[in-house]
PDB file of N, CA, C and O in Angstrom:
ATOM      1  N   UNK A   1      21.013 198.943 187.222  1.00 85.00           N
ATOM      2  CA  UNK A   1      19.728 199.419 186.767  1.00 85.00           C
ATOM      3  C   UNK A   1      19.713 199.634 185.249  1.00 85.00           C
ATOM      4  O   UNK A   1      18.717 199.401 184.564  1.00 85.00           O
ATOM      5  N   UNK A   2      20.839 200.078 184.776  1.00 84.00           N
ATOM      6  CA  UNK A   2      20.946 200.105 183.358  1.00 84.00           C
ATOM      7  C   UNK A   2      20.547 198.882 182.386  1.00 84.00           C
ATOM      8  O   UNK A   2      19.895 198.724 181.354  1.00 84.00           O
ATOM      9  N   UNK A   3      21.286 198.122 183.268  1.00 88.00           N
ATOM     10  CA  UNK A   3      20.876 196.572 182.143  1.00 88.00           C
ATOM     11  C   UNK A   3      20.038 196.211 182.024  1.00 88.00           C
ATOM     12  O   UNK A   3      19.677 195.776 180.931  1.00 88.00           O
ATOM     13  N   UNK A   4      18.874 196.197 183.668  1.00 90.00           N
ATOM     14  CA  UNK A   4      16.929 196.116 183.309  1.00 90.00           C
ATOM     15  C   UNK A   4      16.638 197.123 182.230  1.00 90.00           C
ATOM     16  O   UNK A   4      15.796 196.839 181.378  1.00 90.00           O
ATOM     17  N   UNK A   5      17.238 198.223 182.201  1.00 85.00           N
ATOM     18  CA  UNK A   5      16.787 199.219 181.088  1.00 85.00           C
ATOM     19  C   UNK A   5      17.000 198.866 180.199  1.00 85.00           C
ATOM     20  O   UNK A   5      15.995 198.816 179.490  1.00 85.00           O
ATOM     21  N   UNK A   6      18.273 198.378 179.524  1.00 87.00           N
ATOM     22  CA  UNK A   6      18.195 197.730 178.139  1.00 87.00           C
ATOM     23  C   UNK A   6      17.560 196.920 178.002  1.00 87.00           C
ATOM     24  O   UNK A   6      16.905 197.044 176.967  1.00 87.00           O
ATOM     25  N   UNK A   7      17.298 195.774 178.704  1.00 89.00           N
ATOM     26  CA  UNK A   7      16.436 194.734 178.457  1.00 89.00           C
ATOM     27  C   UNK A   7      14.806 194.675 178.334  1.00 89.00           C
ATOM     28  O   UNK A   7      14.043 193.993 177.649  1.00 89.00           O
ATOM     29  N   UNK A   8      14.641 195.601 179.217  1.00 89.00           N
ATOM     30  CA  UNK A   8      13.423 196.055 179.157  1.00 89.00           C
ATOM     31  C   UNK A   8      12.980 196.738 177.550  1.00 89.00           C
ATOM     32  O   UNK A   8      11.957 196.518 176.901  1.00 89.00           O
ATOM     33  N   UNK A   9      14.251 197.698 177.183  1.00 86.00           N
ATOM     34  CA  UNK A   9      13.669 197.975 175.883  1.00 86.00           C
ATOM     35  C   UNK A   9      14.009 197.145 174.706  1.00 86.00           C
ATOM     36  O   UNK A   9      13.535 197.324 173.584  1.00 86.00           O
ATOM     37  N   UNK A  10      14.830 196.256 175.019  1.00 90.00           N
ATOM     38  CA  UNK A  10      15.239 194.844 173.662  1.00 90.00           C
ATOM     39  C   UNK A  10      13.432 194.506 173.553  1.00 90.00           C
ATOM     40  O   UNK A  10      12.587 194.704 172.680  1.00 90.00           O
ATOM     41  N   UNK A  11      13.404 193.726 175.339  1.00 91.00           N
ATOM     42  CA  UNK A  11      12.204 193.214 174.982  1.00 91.00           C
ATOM     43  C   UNK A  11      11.082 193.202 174.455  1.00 91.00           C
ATOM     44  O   UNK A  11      10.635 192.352 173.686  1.00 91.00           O
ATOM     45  N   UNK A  12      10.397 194.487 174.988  1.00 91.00           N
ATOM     46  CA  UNK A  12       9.147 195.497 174.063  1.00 91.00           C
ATOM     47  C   UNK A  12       9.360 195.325 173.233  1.00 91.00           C
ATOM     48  O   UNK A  12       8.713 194.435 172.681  1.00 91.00           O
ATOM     49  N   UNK A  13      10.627 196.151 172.319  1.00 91.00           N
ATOM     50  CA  UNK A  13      10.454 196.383 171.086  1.00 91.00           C
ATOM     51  C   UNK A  13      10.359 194.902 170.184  1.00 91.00           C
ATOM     52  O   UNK A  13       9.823 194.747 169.087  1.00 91.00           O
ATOM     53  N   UNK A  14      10.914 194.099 170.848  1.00 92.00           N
ATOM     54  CA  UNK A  14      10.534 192.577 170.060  1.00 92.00           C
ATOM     55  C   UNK A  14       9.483 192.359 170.167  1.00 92.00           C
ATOM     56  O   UNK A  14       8.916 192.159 169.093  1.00 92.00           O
ATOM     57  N   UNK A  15       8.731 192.277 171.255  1.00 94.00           N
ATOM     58  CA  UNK A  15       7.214 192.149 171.550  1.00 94.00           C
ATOM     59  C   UNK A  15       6.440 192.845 170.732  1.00 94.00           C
ATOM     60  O   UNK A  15       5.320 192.408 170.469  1.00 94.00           O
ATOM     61  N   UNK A  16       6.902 194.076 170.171  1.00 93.00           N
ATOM     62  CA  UNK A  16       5.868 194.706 170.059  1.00 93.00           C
ATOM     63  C   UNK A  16       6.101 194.490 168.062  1.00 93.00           C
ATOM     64  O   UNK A  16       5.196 194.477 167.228  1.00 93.00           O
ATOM     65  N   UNK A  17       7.737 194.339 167.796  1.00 94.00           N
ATOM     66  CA  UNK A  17       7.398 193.678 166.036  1.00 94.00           C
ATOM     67  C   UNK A  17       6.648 192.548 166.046  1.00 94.00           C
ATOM     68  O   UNK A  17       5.747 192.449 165.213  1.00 94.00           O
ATOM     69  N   UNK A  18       6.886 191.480 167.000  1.00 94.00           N
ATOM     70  CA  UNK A  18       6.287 190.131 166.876  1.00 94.00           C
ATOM     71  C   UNK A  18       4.873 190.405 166.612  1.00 94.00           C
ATOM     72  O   UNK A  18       4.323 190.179 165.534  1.00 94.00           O
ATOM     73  N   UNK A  19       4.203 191.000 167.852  1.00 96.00           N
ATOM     74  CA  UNK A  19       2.596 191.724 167.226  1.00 96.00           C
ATOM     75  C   UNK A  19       2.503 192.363 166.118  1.00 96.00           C
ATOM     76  O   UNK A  19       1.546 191.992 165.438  1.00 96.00           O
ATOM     77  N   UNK A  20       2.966 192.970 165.789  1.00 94.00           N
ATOM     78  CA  UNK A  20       3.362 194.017 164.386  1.00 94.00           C
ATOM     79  C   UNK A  20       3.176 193.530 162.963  1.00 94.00           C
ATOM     80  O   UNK A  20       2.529 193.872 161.972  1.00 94.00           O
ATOM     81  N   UNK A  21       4.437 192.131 163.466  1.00 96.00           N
ATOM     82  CA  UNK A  21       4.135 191.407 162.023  1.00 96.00           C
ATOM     83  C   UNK A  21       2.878 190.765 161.744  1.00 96.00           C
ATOM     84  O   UNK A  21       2.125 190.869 160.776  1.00 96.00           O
ATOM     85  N   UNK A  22       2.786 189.831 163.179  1.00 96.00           N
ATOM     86  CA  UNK A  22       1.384 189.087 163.034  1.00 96.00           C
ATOM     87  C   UNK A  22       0.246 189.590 162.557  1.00 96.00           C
ATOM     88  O   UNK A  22      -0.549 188.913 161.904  1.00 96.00           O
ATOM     89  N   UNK A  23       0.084 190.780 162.835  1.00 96.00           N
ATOM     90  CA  UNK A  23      -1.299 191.566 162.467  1.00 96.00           C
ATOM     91  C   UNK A  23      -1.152 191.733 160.436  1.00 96.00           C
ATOM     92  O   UNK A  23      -2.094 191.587 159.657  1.00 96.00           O
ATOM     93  N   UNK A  24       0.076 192.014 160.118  1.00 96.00           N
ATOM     94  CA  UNK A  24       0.252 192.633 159.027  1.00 96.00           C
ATOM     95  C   UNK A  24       0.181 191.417 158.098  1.00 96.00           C
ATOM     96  O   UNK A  24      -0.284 191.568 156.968  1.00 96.00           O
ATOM     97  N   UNK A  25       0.688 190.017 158.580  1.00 96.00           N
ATOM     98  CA  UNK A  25       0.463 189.005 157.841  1.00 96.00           C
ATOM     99  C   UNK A  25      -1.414 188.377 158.031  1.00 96.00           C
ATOM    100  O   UNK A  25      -2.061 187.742 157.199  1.00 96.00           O
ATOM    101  N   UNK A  26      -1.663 188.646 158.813  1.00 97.00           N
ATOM    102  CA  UNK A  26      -3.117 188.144 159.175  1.00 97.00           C
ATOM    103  C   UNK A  26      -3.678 188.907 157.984  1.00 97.00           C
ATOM    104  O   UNK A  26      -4.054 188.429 156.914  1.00 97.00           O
ATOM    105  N   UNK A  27      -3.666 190.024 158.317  1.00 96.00           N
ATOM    106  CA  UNK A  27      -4.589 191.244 157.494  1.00 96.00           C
ATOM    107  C   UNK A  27      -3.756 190.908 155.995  1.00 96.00           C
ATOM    108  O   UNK A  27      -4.260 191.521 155.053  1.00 96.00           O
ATOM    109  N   UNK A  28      -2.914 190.290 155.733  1.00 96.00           N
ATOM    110  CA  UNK A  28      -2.788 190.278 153.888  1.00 96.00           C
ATOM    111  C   UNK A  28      -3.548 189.162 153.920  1.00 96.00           C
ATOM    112  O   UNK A  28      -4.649 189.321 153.393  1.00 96.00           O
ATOM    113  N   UNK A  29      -3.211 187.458 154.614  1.00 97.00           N
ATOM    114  CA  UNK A  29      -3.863 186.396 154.176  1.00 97.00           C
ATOM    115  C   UNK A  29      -5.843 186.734 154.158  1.00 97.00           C
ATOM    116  O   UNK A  29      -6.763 186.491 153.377  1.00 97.00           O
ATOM    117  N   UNK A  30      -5.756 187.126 154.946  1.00 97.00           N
ATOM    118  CA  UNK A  30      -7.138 187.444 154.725  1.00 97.00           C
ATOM    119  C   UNK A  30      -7.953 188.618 153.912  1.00 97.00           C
ATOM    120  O   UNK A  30      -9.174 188.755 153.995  1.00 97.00           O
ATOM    121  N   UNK A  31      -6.933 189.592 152.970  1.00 96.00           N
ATOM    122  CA  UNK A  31      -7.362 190.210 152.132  1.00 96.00           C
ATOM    123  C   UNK A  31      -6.976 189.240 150.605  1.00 96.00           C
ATOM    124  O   UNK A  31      -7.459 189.236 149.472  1.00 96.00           O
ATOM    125  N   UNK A  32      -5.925 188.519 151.241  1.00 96.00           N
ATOM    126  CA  UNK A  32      -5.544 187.365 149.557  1.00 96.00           C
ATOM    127  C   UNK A  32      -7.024 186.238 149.784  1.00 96.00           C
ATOM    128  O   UNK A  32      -7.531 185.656 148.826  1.00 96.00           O
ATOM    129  N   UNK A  33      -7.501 186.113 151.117  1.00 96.00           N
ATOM    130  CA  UNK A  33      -8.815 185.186 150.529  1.00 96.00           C
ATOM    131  C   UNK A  33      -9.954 185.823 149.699  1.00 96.00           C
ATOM    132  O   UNK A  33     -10.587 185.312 148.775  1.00 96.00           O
ATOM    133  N   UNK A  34     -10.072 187.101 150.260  1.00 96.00           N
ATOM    134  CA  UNK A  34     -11.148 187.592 149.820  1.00 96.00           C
ATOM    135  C   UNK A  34     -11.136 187.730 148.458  1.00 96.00           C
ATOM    136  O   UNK A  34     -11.915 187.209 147.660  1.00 96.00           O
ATOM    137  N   UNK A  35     -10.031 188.600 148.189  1.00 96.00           N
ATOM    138  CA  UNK A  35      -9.534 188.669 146.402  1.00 96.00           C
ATOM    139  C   UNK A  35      -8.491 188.112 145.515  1.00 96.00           C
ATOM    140  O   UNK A  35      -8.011 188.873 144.675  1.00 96.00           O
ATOM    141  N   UNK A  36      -8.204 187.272 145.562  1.00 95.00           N
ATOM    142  CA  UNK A  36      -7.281 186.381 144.699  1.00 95.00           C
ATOM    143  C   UNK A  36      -6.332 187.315 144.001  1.00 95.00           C
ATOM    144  O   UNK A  36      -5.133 187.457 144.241  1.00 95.00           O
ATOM    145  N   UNK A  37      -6.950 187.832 143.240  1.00 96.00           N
ATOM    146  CA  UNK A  37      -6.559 188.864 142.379  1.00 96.00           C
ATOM    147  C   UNK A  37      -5.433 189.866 142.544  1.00 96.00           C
ATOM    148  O   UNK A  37      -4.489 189.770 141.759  1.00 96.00           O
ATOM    149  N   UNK A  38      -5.420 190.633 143.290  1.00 95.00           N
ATOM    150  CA  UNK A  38      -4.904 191.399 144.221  1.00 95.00           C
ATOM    151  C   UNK A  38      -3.495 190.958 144.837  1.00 95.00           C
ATOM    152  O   UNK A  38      -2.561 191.737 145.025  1.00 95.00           O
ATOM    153  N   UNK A  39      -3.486 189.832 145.072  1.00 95.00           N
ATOM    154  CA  UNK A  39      -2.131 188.869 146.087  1.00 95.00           C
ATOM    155  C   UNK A  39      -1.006 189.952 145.808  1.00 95.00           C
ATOM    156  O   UNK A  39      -0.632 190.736 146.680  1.00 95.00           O
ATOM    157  N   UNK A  40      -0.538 189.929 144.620  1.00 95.00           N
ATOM    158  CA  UNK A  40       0.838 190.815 144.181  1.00 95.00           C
ATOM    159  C   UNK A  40       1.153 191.540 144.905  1.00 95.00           C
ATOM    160  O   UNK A  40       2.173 191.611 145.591  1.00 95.00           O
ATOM    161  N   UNK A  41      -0.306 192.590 144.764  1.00 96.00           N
ATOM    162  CA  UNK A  41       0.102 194.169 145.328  1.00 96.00           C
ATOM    163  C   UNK A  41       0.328 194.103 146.758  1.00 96.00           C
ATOM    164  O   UNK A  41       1.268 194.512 147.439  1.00 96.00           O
ATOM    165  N   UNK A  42      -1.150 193.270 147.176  1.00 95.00           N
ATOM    166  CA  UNK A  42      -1.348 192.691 149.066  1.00 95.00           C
ATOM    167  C   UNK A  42       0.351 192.421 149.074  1.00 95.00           C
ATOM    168  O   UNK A  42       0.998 193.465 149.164  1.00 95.00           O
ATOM    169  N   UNK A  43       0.812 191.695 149.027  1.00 96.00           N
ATOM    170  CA  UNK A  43       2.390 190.882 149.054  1.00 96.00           C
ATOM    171  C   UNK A  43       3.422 191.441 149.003  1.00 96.00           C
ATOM    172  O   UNK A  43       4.518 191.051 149.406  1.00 96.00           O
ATOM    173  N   UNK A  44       2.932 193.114 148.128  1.00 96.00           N
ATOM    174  CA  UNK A  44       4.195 193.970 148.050  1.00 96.00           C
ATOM    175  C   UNK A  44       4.173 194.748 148.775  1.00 96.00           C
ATOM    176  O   UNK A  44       5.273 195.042 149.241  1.00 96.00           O
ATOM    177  N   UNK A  45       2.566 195.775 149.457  1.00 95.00           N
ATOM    178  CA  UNK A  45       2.622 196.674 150.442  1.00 95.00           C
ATOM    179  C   UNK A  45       2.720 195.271 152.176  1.00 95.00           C
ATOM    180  O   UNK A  45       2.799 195.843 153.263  1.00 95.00           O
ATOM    181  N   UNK A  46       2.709 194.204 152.200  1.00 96.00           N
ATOM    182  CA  UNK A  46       3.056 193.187 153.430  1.00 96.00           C
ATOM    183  C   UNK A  46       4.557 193.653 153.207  1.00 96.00           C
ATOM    184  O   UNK A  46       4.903 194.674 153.801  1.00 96.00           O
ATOM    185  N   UNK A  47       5.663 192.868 152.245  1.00 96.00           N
ATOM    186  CA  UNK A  47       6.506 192.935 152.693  1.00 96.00           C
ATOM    187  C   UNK A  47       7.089 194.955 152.814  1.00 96.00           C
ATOM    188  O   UNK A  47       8.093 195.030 153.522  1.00 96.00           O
ATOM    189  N   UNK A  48       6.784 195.879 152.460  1.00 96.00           N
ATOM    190  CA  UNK A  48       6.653 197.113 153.111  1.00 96.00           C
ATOM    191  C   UNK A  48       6.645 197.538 154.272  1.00 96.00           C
ATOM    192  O   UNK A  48       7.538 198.216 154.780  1.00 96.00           O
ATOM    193  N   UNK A  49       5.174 197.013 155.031  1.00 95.00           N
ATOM    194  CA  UNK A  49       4.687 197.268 156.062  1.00 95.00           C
ATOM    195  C   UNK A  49       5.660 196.344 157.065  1.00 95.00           C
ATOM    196  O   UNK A  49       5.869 196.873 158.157  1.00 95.00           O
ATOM    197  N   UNK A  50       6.357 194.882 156.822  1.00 96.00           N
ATOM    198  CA  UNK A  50       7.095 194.321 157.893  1.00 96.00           C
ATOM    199  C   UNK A  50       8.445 195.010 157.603  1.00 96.00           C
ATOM    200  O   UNK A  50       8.974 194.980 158.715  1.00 96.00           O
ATOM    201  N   UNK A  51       9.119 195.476 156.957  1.00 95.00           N
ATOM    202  CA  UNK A  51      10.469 196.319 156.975  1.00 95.00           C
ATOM    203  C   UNK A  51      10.382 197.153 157.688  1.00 95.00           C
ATOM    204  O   UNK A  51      11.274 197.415 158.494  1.00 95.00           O
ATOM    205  N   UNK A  52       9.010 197.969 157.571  1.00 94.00           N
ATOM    206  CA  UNK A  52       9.183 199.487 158.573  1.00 94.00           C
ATOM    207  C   UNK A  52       8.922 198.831 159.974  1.00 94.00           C
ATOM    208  O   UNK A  52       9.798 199.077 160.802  1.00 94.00           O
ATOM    209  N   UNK A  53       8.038 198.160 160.332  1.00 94.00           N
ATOM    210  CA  UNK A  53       7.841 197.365 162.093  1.00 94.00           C
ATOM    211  C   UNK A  53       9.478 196.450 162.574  1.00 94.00           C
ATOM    212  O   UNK A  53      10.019 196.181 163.647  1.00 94.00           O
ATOM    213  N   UNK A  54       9.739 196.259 161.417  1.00 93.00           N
ATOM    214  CA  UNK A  54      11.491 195.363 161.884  1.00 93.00           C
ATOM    215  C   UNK A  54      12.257 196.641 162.478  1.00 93.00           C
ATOM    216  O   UNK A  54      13.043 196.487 163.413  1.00 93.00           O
ATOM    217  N   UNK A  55      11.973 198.136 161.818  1.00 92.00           N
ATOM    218  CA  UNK A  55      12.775 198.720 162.576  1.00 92.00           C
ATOM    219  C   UNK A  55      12.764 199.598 164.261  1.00 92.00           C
ATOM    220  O   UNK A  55      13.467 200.379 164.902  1.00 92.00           O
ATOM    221  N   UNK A  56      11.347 198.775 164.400  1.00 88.00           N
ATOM    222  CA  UNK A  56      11.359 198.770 165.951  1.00 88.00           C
ATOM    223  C   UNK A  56      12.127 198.656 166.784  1.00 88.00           C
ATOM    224  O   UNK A  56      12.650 199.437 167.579  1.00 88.00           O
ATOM    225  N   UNK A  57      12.268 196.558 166.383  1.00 92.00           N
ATOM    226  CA  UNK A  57      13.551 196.378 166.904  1.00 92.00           C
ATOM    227  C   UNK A  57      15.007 197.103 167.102  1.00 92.00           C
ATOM    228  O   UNK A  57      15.596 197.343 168.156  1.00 92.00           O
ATOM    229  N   UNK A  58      15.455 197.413 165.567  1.00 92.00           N
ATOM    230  CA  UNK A  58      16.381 198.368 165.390  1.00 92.00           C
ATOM    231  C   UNK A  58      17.218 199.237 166.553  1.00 92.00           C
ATOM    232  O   UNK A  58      18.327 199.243 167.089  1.00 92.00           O
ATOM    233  N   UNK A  59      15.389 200.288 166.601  1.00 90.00           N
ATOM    234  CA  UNK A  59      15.905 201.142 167.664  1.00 90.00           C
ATOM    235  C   UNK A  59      16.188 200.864 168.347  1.00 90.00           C
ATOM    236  O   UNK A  59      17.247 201.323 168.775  1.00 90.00           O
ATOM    237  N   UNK A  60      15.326 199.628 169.223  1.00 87.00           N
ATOM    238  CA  UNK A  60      15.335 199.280 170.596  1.00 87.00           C
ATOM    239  C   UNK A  60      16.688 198.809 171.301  1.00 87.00           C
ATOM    240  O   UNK A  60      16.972 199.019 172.480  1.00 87.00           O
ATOM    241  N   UNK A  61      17.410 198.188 170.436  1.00 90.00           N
ATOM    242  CA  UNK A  61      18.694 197.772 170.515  1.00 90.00           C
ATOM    243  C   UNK A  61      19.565 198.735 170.320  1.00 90.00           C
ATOM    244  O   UNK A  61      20.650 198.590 170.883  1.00 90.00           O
ATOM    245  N   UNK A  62      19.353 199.958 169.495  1.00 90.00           N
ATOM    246  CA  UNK A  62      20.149 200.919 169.330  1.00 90.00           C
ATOM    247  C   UNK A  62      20.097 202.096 170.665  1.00 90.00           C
ATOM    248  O   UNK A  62      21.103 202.764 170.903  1.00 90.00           O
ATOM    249  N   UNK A  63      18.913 202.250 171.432  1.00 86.00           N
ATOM    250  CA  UNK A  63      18.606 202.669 172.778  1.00 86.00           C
ATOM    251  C   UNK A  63      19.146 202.052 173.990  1.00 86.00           C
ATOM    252  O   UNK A  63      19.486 202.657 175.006  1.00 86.00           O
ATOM    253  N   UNK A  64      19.213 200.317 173.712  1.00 87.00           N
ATOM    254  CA  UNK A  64      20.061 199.955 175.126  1.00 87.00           C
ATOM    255  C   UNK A  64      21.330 200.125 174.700  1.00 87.00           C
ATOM    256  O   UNK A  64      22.032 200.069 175.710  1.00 87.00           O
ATOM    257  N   UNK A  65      21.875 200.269 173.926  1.00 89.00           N
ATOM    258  CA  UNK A  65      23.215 200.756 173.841  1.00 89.00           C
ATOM    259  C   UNK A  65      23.711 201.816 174.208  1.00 89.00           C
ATOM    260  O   UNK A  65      24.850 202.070 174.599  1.00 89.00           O
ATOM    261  N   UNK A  66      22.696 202.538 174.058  1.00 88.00           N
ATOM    262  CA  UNK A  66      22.763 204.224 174.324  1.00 88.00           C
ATOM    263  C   UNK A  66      23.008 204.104 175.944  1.00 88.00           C
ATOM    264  O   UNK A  66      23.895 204.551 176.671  1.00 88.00           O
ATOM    265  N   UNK A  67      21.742 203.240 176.219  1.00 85.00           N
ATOM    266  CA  UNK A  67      21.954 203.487 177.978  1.00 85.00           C
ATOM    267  C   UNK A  67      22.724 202.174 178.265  1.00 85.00           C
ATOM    268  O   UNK A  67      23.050 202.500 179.407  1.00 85.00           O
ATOM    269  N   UNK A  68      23.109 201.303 178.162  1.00 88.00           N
ATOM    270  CA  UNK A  68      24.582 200.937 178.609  1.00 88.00           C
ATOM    271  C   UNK A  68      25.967 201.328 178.070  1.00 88.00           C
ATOM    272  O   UNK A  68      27.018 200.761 178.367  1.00 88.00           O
ATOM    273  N   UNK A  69      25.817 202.441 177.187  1.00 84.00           N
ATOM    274  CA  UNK A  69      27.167 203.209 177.262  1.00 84.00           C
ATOM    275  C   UNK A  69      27.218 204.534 177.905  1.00 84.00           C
ATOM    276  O   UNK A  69      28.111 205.379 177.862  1.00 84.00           O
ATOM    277  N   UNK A  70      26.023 204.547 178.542  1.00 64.00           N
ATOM    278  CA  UNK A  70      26.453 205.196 180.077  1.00 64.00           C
ATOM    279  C   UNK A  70      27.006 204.871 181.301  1.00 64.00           C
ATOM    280  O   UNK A  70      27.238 205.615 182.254  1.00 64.00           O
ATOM    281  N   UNK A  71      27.225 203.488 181.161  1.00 61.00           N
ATOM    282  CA  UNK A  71      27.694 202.887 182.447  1.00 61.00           C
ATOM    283  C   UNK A  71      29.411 203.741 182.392  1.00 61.00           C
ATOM    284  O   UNK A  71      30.225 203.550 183.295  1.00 61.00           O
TER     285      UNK A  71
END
């Protein structure tokens, strides 16, 4: 039962950066159409916003460990 548990939380938490990023790259390309201008900053709070959602994953992997070193 442990190992559905880890896997279960690998998976989510990938699922849920994969959505994470997508949204965060959608929402810059489409604030870089609107304002050209802007790209830099858009480009610097994007790559921001995908470092902190990468550490979703992180945990998630750091949690099935937790519960398969209960076995």
């Amino acid at each position: 039962m442990n190992l559905i548990a880890a896997a279960i939380a690998i998976g989510l938490s990938a699922l849920g950066a994969g959505i994470g990023n997508g949204l965060i790259v959608s929402r810059t390309v489409e604030g870089t159409a609107r304002q050209p201008e802007l790209q830099g900053k858009l480009q610097t709070l994007m790559f921001i916003g995908i470092a902190l959602v990468e550490a979703l994953p992180i945990i998630g992997v750091v949690i099935a460990f937790i519960v398969l070193g209960g076995e």
